[in-house]
Coordinates of C-alpha atoms in Angstrom, one line a residue:
X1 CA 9.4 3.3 -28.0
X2 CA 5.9 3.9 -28.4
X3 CA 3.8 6.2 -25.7
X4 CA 1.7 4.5 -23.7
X5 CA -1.7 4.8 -24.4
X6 CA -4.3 6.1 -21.8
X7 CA -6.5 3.4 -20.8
X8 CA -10.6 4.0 -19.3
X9 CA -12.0 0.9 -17.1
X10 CA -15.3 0.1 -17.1
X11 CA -17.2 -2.8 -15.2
X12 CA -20.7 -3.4 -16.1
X13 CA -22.6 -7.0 -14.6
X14 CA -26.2 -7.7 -13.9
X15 CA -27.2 -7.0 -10.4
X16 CA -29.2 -11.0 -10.5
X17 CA -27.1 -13.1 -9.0
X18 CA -24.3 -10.4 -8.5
X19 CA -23.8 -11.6 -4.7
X20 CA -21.5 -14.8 -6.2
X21 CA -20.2 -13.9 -9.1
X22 CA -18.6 -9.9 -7.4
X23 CA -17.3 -12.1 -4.8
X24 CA -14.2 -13.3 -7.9
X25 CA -14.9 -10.2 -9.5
X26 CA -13.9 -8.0 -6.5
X27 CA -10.5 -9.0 -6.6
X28 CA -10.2 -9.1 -10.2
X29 CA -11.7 -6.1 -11.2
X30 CA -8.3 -4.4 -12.0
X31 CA -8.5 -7.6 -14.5
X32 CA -11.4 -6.3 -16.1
X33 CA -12.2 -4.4 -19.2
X34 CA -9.7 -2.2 -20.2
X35 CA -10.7 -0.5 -23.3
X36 CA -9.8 2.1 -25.4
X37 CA -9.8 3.2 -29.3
X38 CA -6.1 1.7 -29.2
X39 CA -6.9 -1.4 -27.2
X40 CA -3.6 -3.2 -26.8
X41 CA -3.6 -7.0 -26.7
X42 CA -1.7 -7.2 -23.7
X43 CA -3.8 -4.6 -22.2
X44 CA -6.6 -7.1 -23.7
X45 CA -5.0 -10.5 -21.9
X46 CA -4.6 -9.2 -18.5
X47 CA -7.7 -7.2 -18.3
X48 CA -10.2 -9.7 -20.0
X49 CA -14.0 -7.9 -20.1
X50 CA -17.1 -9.2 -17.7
X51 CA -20.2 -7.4 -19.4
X52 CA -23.7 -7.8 -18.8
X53 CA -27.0 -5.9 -18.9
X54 CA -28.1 -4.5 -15.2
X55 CA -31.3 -4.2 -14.4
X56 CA -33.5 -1.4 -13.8
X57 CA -32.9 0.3 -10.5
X58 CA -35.4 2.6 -8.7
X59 CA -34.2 6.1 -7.9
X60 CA -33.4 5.1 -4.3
X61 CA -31.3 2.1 -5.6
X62 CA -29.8 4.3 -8.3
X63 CA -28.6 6.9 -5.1
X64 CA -27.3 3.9 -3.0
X65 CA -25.4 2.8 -6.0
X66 CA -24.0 6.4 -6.5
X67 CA -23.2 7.7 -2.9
X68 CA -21.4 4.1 -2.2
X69 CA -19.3 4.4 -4.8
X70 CA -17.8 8.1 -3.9
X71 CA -18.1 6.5 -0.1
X72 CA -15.6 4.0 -1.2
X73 CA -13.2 6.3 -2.6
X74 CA -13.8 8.6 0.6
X75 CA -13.0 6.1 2.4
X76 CA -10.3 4.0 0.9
X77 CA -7.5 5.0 3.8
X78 CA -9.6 3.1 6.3
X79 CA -9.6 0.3 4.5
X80 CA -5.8 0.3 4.2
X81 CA -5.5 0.3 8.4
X82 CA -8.4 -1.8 9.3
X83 CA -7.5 -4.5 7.3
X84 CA -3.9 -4.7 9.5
X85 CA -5.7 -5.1 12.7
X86 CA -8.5 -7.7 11.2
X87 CA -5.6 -9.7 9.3
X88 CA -3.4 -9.7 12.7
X89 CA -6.2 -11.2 14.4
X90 CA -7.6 -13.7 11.5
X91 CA -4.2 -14.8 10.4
X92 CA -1.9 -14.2 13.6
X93 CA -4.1 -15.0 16.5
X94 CA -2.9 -10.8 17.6
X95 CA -4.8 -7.7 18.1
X96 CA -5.1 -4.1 19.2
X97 CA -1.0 -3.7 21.0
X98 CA 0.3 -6.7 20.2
X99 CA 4.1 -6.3 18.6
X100 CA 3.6 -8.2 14.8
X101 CA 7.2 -8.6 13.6
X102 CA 8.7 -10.7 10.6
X103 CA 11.4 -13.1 11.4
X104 CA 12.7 -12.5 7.7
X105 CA 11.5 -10.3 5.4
X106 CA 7.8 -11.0 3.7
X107 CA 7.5 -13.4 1.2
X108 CA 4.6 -14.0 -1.5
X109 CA 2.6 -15.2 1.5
X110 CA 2.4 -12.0 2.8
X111 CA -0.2 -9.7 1.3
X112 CA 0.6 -6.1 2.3
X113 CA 0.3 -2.9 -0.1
X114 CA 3.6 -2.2 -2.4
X115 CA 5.9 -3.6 0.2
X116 CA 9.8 -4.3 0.0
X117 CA 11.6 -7.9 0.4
X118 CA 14.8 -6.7 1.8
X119 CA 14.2 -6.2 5.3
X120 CA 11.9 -7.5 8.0
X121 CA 9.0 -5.6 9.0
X122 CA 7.4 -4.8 12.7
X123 CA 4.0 -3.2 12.6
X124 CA 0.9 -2.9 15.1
X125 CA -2.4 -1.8 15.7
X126 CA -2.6 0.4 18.5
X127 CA -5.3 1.8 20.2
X128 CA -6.1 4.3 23.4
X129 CA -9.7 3.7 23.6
X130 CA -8.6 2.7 27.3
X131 CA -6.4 5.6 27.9
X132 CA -2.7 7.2 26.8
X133 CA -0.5 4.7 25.4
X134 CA 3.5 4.3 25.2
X135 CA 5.3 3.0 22.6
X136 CA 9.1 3.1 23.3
X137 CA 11.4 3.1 20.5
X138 CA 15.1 2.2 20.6
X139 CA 17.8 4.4 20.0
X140 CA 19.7 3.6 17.0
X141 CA 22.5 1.1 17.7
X142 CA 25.7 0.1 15.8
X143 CA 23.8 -3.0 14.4
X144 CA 20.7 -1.7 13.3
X145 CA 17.9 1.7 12.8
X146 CA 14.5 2.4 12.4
X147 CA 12.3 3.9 9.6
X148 CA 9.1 4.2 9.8
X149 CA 6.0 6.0 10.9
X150 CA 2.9 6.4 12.9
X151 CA -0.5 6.9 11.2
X152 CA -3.9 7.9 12.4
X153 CA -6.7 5.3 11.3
X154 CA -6.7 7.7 8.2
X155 CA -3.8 7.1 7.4
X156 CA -2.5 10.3 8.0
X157 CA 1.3 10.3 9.5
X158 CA 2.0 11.9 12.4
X159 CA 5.2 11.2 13.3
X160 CA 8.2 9.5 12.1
X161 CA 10.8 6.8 14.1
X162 CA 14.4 6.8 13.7
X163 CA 17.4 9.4 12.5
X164 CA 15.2 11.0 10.4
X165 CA 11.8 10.8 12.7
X166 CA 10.6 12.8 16.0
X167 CA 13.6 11.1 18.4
X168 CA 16.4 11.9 15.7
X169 CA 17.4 8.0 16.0
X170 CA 18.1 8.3 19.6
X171 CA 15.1 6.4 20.9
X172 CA 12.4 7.7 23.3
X173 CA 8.5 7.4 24.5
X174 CA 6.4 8.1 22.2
X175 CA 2.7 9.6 24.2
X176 CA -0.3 8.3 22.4
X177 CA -2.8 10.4 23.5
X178 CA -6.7 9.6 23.1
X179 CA -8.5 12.2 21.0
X180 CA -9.9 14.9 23.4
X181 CA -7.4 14.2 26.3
X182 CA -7.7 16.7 29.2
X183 CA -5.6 14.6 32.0
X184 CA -2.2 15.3 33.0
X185 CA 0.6 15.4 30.5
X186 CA 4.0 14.0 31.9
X187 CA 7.5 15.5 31.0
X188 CA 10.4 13.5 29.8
X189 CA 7.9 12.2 26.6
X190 CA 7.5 13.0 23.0
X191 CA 3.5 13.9 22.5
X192 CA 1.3 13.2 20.2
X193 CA -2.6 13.8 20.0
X194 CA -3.7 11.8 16.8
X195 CA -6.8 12.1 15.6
X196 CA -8.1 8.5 16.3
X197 CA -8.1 6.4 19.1
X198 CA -6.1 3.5 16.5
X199 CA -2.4 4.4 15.6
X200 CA -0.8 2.3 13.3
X201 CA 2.9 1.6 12.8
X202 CA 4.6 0.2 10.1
X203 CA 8.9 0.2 10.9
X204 CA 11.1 -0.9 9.0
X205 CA 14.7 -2.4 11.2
X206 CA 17.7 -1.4 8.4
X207 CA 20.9 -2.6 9.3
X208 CA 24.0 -0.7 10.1
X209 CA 27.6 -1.9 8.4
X210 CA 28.5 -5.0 9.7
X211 CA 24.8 -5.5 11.2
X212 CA 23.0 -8.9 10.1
X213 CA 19.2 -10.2 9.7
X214 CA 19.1 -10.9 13.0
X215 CA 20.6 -8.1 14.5
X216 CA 17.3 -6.3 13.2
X217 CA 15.1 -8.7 14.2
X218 CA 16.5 -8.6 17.7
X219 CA 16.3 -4.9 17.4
X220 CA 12.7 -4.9 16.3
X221 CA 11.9 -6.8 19.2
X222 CA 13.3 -4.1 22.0
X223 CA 9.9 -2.1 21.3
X224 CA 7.8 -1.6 24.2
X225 CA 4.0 -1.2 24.3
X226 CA 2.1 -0.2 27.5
X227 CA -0.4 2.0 28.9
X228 CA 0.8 5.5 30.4
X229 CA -1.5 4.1 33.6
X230 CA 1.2 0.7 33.8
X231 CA 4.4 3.3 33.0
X232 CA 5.7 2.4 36.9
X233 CA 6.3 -1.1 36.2
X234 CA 5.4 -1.7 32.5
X235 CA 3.8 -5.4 31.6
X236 CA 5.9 -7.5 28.8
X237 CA 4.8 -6.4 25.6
X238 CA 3.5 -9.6 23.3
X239 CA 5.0 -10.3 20.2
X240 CA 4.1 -12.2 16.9
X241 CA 6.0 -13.6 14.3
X242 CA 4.5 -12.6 10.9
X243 CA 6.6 -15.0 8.9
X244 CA 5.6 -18.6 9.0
X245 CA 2.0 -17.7 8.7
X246 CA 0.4 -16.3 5.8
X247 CA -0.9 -12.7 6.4
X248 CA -2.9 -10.9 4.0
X249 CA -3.5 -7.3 4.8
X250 CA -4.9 -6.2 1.7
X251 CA -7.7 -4.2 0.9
X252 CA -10.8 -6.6 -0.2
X253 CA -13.3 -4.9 -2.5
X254 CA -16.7 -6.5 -1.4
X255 CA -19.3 -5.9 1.2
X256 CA -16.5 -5.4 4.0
X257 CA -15.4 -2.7 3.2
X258 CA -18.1 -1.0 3.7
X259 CA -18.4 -3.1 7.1
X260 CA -14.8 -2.1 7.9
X261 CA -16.0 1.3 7.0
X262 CA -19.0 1.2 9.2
X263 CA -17.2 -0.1 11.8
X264 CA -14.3 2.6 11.9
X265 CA -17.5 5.5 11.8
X266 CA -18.5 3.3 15.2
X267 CA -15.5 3.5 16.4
X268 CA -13.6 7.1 15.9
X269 CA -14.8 10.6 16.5
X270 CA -16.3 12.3 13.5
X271 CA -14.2 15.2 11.8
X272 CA -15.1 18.6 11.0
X273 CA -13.8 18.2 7.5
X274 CA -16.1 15.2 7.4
X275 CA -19.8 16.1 8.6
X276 CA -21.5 16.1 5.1
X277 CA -20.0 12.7 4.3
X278 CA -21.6 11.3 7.0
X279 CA -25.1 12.8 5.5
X280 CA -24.0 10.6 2.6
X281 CA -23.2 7.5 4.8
X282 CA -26.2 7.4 6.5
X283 CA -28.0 6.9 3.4
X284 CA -26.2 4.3 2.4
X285 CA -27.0 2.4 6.0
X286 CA -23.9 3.6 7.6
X287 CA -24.4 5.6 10.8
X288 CA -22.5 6.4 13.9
X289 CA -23.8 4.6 17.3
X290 CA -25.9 2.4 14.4
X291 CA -25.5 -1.3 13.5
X292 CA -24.3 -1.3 9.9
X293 CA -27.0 -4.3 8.6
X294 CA -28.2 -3.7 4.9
X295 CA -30.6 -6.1 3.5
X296 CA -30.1 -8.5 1.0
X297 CA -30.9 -6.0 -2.1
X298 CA -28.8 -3.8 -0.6
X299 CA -26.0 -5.4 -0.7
X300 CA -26.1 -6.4 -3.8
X301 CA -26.5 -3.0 -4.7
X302 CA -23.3 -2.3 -2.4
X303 CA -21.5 -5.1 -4.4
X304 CA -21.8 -3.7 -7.3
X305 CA -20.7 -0.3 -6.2
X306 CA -17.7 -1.4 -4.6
X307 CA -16.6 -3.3 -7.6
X308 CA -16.9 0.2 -9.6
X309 CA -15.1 2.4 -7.3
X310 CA -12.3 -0.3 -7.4
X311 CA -12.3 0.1 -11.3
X312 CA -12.4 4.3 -11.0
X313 CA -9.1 3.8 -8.4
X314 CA -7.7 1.5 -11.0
X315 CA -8.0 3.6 -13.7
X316 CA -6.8 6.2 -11.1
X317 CA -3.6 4.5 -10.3
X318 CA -3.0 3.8 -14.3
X319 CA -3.6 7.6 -15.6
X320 CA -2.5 9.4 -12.3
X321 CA -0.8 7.6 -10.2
X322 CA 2.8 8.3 -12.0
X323 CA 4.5 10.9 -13.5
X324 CA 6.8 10.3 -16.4
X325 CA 10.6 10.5 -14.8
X326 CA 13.1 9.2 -17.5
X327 CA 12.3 11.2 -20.7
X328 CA 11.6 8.6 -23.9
X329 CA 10.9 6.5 -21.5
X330 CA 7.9 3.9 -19.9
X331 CA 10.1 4.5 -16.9
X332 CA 8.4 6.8 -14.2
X333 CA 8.2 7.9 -10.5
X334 CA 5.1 8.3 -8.1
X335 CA 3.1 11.4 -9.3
X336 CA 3.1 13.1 -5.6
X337 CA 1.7 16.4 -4.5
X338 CA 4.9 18.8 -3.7
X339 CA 2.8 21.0 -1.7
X340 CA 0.9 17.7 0.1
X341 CA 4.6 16.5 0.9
X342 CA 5.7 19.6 2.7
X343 CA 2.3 19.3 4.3
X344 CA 2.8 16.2 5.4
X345 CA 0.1 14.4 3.4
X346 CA -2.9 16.0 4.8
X347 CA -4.9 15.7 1.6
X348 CA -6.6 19.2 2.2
X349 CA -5.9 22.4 0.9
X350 CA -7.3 25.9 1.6
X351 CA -10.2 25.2 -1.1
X352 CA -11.2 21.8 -0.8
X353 CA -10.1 18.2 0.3
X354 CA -8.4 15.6 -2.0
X355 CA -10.7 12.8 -2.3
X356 CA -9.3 11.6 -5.7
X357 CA -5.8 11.9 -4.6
X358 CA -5.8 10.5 -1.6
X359 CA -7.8 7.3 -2.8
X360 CA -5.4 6.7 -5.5
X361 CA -2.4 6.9 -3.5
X362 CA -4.0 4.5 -0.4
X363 CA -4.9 1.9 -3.1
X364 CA -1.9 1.0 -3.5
X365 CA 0.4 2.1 -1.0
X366 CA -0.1 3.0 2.8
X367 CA 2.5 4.6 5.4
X368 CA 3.7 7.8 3.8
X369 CA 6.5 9.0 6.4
X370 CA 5.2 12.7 7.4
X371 CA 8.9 13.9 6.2
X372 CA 10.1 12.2 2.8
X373 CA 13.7 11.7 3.0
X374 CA 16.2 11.1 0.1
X375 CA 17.8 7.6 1.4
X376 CA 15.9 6.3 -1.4
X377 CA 14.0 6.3 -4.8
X378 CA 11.6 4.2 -6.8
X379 CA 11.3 3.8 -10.1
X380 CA 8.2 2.3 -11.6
X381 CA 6.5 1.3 -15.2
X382 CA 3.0 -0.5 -16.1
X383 CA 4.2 -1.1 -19.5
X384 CA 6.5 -2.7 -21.9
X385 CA 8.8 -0.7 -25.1
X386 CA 5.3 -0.9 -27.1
X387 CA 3.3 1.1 -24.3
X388 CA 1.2 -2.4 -23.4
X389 CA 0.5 -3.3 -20.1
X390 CA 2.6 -6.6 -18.8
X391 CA 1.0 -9.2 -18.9
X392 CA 1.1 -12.8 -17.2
X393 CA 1.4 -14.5 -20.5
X394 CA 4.7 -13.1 -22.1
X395 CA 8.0 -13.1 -21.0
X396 CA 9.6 -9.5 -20.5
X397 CA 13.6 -8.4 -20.4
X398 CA 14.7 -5.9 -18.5
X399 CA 18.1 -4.8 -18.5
X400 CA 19.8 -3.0 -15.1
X401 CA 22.6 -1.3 -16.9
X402 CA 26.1 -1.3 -14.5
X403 CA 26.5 2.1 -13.6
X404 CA 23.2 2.0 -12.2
X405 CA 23.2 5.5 -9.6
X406 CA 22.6 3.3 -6.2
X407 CA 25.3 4.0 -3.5
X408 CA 24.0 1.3 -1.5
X409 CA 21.9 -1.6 -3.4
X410 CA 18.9 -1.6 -6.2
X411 CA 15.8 -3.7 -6.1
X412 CA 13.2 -4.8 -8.5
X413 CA 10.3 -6.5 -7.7
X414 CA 7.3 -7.5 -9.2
X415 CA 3.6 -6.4 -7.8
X416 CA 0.4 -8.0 -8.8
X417 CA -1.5 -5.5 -11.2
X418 CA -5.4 -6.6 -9.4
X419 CA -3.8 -6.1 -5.9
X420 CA -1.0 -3.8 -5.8
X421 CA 0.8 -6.3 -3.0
X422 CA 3.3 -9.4 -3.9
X423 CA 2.2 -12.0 -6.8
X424 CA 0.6 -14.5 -4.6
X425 CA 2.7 -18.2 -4.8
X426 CA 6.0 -17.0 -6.9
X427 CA 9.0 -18.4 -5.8
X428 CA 10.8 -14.8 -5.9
X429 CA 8.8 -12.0 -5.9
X430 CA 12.4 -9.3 -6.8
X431 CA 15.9 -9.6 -7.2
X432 CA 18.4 -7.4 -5.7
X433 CA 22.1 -6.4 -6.5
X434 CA 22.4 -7.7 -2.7
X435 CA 22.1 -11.1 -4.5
X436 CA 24.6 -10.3 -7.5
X437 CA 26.9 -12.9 -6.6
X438 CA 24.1 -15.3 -7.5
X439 CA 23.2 -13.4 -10.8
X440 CA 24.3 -14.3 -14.3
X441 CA 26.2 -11.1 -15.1
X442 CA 26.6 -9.7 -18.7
X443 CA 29.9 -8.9 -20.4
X444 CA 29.4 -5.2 -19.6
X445 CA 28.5 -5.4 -16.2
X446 CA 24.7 -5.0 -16.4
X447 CA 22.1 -7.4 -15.4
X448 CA 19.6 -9.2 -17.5
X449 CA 15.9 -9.5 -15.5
X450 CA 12.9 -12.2 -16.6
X451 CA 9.4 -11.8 -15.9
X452 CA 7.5 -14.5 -16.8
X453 CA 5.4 -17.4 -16.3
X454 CA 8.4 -19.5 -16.1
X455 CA 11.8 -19.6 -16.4
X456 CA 13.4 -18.6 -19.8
X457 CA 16.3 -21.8 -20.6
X458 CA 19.4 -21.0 -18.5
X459 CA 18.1 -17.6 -16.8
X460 CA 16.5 -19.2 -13.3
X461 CA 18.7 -17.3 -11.9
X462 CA 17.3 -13.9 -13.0
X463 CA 14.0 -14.7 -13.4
X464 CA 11.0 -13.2 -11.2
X465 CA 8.0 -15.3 -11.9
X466 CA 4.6 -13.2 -12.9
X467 CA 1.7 -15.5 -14.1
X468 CA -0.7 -12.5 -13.4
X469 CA -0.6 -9.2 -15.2
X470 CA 2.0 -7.0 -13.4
X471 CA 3.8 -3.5 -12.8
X472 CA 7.4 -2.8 -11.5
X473 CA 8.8 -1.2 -9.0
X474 CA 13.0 -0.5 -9.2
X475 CA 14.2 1.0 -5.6
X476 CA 17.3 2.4 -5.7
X477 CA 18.9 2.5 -2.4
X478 CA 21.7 5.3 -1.6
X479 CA 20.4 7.3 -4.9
X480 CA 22.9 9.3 -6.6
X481 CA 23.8 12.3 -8.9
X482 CA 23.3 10.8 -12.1
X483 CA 19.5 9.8 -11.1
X484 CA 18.6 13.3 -10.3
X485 CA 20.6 15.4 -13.0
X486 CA 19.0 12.5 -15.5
X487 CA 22.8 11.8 -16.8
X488 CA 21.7 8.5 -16.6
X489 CA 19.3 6.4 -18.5
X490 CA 17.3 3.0 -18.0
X491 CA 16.2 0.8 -21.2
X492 CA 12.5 0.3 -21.0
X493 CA 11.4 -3.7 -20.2
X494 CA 11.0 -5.4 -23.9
X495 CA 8.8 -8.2 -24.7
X496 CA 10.7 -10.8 -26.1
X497 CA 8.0 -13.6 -26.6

């Protein structure tokens, strides 16, 4: 097994014309260079190089270029939320309170940050511009449970739902406060002041033994949205089934963001911790009670920023974003702050906030829960036995040996490399041990994975199709003993052709 080798992206494209060509770059920038003195050729094939010479900028363009770039990685969290709300209402036809559930869980359809395919998903946009708000959860039934959380429009997690959240999984009304709330405070309510007017919830309904798909999508649908005002005789709340439609949540890296961004500033009231960044935002055409309207060199000049923080995150999430977990082994787990979990993700310590951190945890995932539990564990790798990045070319093996350590089920799935959500129009985007009845099984019990552009002769069955440079993610589900004292061992993915 060779190490893999630490990769540096860099971007560089003439600002001429840079208004159509960013607009396929933006997405694709994680498909960019990727050099180093080692340069792998499956580092080579799924980061192919875009280089061209810039021209001169003036000193002001040169500082607009600059302070949008750190603003983008400031501000990657809002991205993360605001592009829930503005895909709800693009894709959906649903905005701010509106109930979004999935009928069955998400499909390659469905762009959403690092998500899972085993169970179906409520989330909303909330929002108490027009006063308190009440979101009432369900107390855990025989059939089915909630986890999940609720995060400010930061991102940040402020409470938990279900055994393991703020009602201890016996249900209750959740107070949504508006940020600087003087009125009357009723009893018989769990309270919450948030820092933002939006709240954003991502749930997840798991099933209880003997409890089917649609016992938690009938449980999903007991939530309850209403204002504190309406709490006498509460409208029906209005749900909206995710699933047919195609939904794409994710972050886009071009001039919206810094839209999005402008328009959250518009929105949400300015925090302490946050006063010089808004010095930097206003230079950059981004002020509060201002339209955000840049000219035409502007945004070109924003383009191209945009396009270089996403490379920076990128080579963020390659070098940072995981800590080696299985010793002699590609095979790692998310490289998370102790001291930030106990915290419960603030990103700010005594000395300074956690710009870098934060930004290369929201790019690819969103909806810590404010108290990590241990019902689960992910294991993850960006590269093959030979320390290459996968590719969308080659067909990998990967072998889940049969004693893997999950009491309940394991997972692996398959995430696209340039967008950190599901690889858009595969057939299969994981396979589960739920499924093992339908897997081909080796003679010793383990399990024989494909990725690949297509099926290897004979394995359809066991194949997740790729087509797009890649990384893994292995959830085991019920974790046990063996994972944590290390007793146990997982074969890194091999490239067989």
């Amino acid at each position: 097994m060779k190490l893999a080798n630490k990769r540096r992206f860099n971007i560089k494209m003439s600002i001429t014309g840079f208004s159509t060509a960013i607009l396929s770059l933006a997405m694709l920038a994680g498909m960019s260079a990727c050099q180093s003195e080692q340069s792998s050729p499956a580092a080579s094939a799924a980061l192919p190089q875009v280089q061209a010479q810039a021209p001169e900028m003036t000193p002001r363009e040169k500082m607009i270029h600059r302070r949008a770039v750190e603003a983008a990685v400031w501000g990657m969290p809002i991205e993360g939320t605001r592009g829930l709300l503005l895909a709800a209402r693009r894709d959906l036809g649903a905005d701010w309170n509106d109930i979004v559930y999935m009928s069955k869980p998400m499909e390659s359809r469905h762009g959403f940050l690092t998500a899972n395919n085993q169970v179906p998903y409520v989330v909303a946009a909330l929002n108490t511009k027009d006063g308190p708000l009440v979101l009432e959860v369900p107390g855990a039934s025989d059939k089915a449970s909630f986890f999940g959380s609720l995060v400010d429009a930061w991102d940040y997690p402020f409470a938990d739902v279900g055994p393991a959240g703020a009602d201890k999984g016996k249900g209750g009304k959740f107070l949504l406060l508006p940020p600087g709330y003087e009125g009357e405070v009723p009893e018989g309510y769990l309270v919450f002041r948030p820092y933002t007017y939006a709240v954003h919830i991502a749930f997840r309904p798991v099933a209880e033994p003997g409890g089917t798909m649609e016992d938690q999508v009938a449980y999903a649908k007991t939530l309850k949205v209403y204002h504190l005002s309406e709490a006498s005789n509460p409208p029906e709340t209005n749900f909206v089934d995710a699933y047919p439609k195609k939904w794409d949540t994710l972050p886009k890296y071009d001039i919206t963001f810094f839209s999005d961004m402008a328009a959250t500033i518009n929105e949400e009231p300015v925090l302490e911790r946050d006063l010089a960044m808004m010095g930097i935002l206003s230079s950059i055409g981004i002020e509060k009670g201002k339209p955000f309207n840049p000219d035409a060199r502007t945004q070109e000049i924003l383009e191209l920023a945009i396009a270089d923080a996403y490379d920076y995150m990128q080579d963020l999430f390659v070098n940072k974003a995981f800590a080696n977990y299985i010793e002699g082994t590609q095979w790692s787990t998310f490289n998370l702050s102790p001291e930030q979990a106990k915290a419960g993700w603030p990103f700010v310590t005594e000395d300074r906030m956690l710009i870098d951190e934060r930004a290369n945890l929201y790019h690819y995932a969103t909806f810590m829960p404010k108290v990590l539990g241990g019902g689960s564990f992910y294991l993850t790798t960006l590269f093959d036995s030979e320390g290459n990045l996968f590719d969308g070319e080659s067909t990998y093996k990967m072998n889940v040996p049969a004693d893997t350590p999950a009491g309940d089920f394991w997972s692996a799935i398959a995430y696209s490399f340039a967008t950190h959500g599901f690889i858009v129009g595969s057939e299969r985007v994981g396979i589960s041990s739920i499924d093992k009845d339908s897997l081909q099984v080796n003679a010793d019990g383990s399990f024989d994975l494909y990725f690949a552009p297509s099926a290897p002769e004979g394995q359809e069955s066991n194949w997740i199709p790729t087509r797009e440079a890649f990384w893994i993610c292995l959830r085991l589900y019920g974790p046990q003993e063996a994972l944590f004292d290390k007793s146990w061992s997982l074969p890194d993915v091999e490239k067989i052709k």
